[in-house]
Coordinates of C-alpha atoms in Angstrom, one line a residue:
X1 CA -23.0 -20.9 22.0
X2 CA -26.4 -22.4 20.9
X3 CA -25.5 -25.3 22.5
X4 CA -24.9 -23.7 26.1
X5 CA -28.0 -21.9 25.6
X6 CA -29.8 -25.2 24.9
X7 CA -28.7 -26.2 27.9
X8 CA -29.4 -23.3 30.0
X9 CA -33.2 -23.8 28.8
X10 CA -33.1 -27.1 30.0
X11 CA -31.7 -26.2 33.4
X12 CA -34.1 -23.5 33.8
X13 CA -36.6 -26.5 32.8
X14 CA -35.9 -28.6 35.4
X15 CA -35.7 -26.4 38.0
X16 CA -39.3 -25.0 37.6
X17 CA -40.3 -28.8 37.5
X18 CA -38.4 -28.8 40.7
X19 CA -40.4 -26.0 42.2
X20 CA -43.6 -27.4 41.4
X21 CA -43.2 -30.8 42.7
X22 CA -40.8 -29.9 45.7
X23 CA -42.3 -26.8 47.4
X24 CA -39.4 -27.0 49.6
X25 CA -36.7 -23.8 50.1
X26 CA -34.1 -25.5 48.5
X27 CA -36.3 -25.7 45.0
X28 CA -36.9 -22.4 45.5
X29 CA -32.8 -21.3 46.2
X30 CA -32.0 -23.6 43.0
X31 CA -34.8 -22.2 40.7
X32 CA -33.4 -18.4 41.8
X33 CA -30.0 -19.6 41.5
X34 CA -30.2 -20.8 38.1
X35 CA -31.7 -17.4 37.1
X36 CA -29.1 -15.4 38.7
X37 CA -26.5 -17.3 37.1
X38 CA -26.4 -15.2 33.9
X39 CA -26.3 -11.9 34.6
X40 CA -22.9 -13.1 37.6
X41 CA -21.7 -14.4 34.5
X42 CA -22.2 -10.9 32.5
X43 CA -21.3 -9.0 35.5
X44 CA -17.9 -11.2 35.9
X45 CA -17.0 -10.7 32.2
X46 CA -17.2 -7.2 31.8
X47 CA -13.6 -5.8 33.5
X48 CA -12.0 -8.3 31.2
X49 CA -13.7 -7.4 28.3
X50 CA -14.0 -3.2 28.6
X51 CA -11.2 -1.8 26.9
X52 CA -10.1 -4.9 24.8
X53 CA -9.2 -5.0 21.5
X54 CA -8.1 -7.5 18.7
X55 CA -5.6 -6.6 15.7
X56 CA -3.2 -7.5 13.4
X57 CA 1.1 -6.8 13.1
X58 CA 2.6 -7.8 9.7
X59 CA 5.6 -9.3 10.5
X60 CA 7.7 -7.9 7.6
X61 CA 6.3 -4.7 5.8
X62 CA 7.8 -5.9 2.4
X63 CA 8.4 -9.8 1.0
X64 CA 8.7 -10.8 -2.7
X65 CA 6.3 -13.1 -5.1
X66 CA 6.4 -16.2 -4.1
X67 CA 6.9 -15.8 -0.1
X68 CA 4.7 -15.8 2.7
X69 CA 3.2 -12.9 4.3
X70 CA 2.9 -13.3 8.3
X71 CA 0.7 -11.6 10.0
X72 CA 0.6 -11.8 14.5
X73 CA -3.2 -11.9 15.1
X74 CA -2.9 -10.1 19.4
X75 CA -5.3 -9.8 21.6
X76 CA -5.4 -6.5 24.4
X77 CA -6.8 -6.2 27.4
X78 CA -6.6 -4.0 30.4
X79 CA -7.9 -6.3 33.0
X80 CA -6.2 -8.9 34.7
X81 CA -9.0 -11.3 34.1
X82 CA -9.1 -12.9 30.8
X83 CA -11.5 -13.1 27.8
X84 CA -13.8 -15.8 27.7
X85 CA -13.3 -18.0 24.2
X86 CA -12.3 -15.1 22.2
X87 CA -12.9 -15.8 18.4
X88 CA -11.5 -13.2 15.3
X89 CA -12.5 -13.9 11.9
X90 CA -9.8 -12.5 9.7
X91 CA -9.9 -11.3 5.9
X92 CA -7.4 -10.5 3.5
X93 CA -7.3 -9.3 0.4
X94 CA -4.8 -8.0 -2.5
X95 CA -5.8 -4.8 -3.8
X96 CA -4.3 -5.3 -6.8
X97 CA -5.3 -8.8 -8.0
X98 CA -8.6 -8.8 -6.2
X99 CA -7.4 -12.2 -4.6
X100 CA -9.3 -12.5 -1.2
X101 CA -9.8 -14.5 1.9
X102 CA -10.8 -14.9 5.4
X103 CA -9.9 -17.1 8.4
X104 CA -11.4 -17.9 11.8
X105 CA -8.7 -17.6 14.7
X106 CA -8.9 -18.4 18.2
X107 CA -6.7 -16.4 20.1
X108 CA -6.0 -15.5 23.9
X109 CA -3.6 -13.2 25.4
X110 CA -1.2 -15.5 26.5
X111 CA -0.9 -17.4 23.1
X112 CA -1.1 -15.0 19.8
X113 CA -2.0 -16.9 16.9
X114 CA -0.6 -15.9 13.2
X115 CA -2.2 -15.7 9.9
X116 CA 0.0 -16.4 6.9
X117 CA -1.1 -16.2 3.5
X118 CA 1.1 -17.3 0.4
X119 CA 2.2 -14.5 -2.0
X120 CA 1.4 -15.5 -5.6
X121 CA 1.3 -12.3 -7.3
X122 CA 2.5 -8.8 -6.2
X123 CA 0.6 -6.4 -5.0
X124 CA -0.9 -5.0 -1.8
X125 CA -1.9 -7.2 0.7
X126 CA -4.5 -5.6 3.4
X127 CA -5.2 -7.4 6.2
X128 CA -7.7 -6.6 9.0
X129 CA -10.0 -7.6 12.1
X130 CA -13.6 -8.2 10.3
X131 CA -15.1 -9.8 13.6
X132 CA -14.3 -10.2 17.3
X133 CA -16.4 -11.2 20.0
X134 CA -15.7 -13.1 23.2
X135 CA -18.5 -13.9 26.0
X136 CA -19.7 -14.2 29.2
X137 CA -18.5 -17.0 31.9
X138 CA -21.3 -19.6 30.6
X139 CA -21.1 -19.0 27.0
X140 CA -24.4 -17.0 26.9
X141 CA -23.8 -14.1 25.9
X142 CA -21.8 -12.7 22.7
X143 CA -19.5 -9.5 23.6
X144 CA -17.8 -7.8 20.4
X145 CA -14.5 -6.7 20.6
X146 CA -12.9 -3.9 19.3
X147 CA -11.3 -4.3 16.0
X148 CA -8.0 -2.3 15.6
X149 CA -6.7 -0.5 12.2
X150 CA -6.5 -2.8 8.9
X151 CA -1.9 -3.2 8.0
X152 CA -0.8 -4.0 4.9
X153 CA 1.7 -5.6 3.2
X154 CA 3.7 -5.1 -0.1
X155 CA 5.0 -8.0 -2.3
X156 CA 7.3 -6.7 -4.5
X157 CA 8.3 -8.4 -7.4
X158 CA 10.5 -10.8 -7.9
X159 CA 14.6 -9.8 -8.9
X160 CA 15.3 -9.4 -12.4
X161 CA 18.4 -8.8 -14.5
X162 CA 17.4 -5.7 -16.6
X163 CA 18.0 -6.3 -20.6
X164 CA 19.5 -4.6 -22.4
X165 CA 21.9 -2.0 -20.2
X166 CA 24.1 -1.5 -22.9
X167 CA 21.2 0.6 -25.4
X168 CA 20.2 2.2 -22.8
X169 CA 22.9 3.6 -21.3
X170 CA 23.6 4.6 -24.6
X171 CA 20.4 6.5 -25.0
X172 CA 21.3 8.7 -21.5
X173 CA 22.5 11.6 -24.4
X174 CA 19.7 11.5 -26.6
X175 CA 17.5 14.5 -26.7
X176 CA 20.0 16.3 -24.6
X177 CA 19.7 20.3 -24.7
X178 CA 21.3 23.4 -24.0
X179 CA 19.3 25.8 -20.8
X180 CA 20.5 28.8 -19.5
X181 CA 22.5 28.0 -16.4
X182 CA 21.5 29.7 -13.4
X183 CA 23.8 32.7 -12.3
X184 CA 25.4 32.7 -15.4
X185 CA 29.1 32.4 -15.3
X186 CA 31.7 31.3 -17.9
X187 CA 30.9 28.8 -20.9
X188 CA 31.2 28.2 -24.3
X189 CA 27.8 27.9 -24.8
X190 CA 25.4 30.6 -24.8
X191 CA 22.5 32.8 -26.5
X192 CA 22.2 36.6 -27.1
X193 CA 18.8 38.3 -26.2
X194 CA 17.5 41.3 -24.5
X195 CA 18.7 43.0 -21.4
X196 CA 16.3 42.8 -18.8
X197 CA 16.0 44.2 -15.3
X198 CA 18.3 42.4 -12.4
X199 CA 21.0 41.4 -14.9
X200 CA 24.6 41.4 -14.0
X201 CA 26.2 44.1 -16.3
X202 CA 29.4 41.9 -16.5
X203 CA 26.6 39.4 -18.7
X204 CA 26.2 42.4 -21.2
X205 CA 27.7 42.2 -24.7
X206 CA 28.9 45.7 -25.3
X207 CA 30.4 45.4 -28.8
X208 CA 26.8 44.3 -30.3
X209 CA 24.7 46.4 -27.6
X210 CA 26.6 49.2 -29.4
X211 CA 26.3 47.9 -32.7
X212 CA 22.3 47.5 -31.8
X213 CA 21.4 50.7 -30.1
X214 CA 20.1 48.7 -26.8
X215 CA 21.4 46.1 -24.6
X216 CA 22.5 42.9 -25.5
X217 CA 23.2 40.2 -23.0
X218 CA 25.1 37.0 -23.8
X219 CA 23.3 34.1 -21.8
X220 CA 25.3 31.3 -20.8
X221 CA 23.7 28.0 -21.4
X222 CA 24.7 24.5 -20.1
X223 CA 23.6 20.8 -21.6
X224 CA 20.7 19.2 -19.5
X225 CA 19.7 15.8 -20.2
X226 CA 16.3 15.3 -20.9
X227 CA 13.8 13.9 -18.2
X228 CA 13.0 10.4 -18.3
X229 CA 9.6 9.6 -18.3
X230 CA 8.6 5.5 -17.3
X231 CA 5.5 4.2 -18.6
X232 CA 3.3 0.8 -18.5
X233 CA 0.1 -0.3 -18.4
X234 CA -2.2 -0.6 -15.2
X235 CA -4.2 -4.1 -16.7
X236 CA -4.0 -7.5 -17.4
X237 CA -3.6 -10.9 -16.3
X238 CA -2.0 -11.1 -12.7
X239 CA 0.9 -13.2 -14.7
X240 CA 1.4 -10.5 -16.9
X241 CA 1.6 -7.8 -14.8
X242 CA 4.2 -9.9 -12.3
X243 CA 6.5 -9.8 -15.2
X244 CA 5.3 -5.8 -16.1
X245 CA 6.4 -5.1 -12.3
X246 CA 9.3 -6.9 -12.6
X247 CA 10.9 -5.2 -15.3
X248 CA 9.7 -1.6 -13.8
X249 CA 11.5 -2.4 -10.6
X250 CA 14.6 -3.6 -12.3
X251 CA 14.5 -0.5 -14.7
X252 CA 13.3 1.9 -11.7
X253 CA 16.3 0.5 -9.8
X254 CA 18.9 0.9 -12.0
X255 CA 18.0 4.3 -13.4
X256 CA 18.5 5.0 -9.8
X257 CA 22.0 3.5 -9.5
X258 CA 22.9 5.8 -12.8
X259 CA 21.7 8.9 -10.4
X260 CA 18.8 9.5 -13.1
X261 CA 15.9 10.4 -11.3
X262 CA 12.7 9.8 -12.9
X263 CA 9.1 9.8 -13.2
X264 CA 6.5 6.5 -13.5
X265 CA 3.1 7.2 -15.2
X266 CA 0.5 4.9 -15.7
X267 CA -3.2 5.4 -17.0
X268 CA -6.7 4.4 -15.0
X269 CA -7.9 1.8 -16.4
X270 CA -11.3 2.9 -16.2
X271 CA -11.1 6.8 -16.5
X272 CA -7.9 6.5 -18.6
X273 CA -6.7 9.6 -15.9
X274 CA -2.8 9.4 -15.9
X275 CA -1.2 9.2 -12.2
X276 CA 2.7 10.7 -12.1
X277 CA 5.0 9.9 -9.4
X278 CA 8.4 11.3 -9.2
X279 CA 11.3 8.8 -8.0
X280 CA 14.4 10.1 -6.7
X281 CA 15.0 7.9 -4.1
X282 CA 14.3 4.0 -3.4
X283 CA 12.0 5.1 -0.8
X284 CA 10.2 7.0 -3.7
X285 CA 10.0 4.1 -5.4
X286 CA 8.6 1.9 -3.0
X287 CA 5.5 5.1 -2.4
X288 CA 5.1 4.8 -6.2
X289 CA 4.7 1.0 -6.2
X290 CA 2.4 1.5 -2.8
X291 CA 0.3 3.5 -4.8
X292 CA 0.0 1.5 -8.1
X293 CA -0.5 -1.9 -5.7
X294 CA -3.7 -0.5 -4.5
X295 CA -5.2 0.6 -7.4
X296 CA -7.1 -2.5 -8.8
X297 CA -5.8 -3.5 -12.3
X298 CA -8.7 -5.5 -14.5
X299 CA -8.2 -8.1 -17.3
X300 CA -8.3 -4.9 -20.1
X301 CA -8.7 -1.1 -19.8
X302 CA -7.3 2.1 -20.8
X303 CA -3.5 2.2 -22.3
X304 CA -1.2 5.2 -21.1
X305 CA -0.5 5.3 -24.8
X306 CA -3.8 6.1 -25.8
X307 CA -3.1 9.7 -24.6
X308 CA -0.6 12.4 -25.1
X309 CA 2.4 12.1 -22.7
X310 CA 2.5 14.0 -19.9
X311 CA 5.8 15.7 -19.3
X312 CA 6.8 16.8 -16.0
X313 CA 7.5 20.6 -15.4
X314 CA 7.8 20.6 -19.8
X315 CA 11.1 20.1 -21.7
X316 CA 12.5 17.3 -23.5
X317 CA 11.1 14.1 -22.2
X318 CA 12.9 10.1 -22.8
X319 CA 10.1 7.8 -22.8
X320 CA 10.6 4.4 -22.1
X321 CA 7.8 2.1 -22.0
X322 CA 7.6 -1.3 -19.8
X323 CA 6.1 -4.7 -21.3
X324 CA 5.6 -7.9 -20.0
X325 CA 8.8 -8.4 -22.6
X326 CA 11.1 -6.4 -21.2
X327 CA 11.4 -2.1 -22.0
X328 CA 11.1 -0.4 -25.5
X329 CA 12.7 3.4 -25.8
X330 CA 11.4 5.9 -27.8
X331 CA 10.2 9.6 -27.4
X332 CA 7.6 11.1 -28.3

């Protein structure tokens, strides 16, 4: 552009010199001409440019380490005349890792241009419009475009056989326990307490409400296993943390083939604040791993250890904690 404006100057130049030295009408139509020029251009431009806009479509929402995200790079407008030399500058950068970059793209609407960017580590990988612009008919003239919404992507890790099935599925009746079964009903198992108000008189135990003086009410209980609670640690080196995500998503996965729902916690690594996310459902899983992807995780911070677990809605809680190394059970 500073070129064609170098040029303009000079054209403008020369026709002035023409005016002084040739006071003829034709020096004069050329010198007005000249200045004219621009604003036809401008005025030429503007239906093409009004109501454009420049974004960005991933091509696939979800890839795994080691791919290649794709993003289409399009171009709107509402007019049938085009933009003049539209140029994007593009950025991208993984919320997780921090990894970043941008790229200059010329597009037009009749050939879309793509970024892709390699996916070395997972994460969530935003991408969006940082600059558009086109310009007028002569290059004078910058026009900015408007940018459309930032779209992400999520690199997921890569497959892993989960370790050591066998100790954990026989784990799945450790710390089970005996609740009172809602509605009551027949069972082997059950407690004795008070009567109170809205309980079925077929629940009452007559022989030792009689023995007692007062009402006596045999409560039928039924073995619940306790809730598993999934832990790891939001910091580290980005090789690290592949492998951490790694053995979460194998362990998440299969937990969910066993119908065991569960919940994932992990600290801040900053405010040490523990986030919990429920996962019933692979789509849970993906919103849990959507969440922890855009949280930025530093070289060292704040252990989810370093705190008292948090149990969901109370009860007896399985903890298993995820490594780099695989997963160590315990409760605490």
């Amino acid at each position: 552009m500073a070129g064609r404006r170098i040029l303009y100057a000079v054209l403008v130049g020369a026709a002035v010199l023409f005016q002084i030295f040739f006071r003829f009408y034709l020096s004069t139509f050329v010198l007005v001409l000249i200045l004219v020029l621009p604003i036809l251009s401008l005025l030429l431009a503007l239906p093409g440019w009004m109501g454009s806009m420049a974004s960005v479509v991933p091509q696939a929402p979800l890839i795994t380490v080691g791919g290649s995200a794709r993003f289409g790079v399009l171009l709107y407008h509402s007019s049938f005349l085009p933009l003049i030399r539209p140029r994007i500058r593009l950025r991208w950068t993984n919320q997780l890792t921090g990894e970043s970059g941008e790229s200059k793209i010329t597009v037009t609407a009749r050939k879309p241009a793509e970024l892709t960017v390699t996916a070395t580590h997972c994460g969530r990988l935003v991408c969006q419009v940082e600059k558009a612009v086109c310009c007028d008919l002569l290059g004078l003239f910058p026009l900015p475009v408007r940018k459309g919404p930032e779209r992400a992507v999520l690199i997921l890790p890569a497959q892993l056989e989960l370790e050591g099935k066998e100790e954990l599925a026989a784990g799945e009746n450790a710390g089970t326990v005996l609740r009172p079964r809602p509605g009551g009903g027949p069972g082997e198992d059950y407690d004795l307490r008070e009567y109170r108000v809205g309980d079925p008189l077929r629940s009452v135990h007559w022989k030792l409400s009689s023995k007692k003086d007062e009402l006596v009410v045999r409560e039928t209980l039924e073995p619940q296993q306790a809730a598993i609670v999934v832990t790891y640690d939001h910091f580290g080196p980005s090789e690290e943390l592949d492998r951490t995500f790694a053995q979460l998503w194998a362990l998440s996965r299969w937990l969910l083939q066993q119908d065991r729902p569960h919940h994932i916690q992990w600290a801040s690594p900053v405010t040490g604040v523990a986030e919990d996310r429920a996962v019933d459902s692979p789509n849970a899983l993906l919103a849990c791993l959507e969440l922890a992807f855009s949280t930025p995780a530093p070289l060292e911070g704040r252990s989810i250890l370093d705190g008292a677990l948090r149990l969901p809605g109370g009860g007896k809680v399985r903890h298993l904690h995820v490594t780099p190394d695989g997963v160590e059970g315990g409760g605490r």
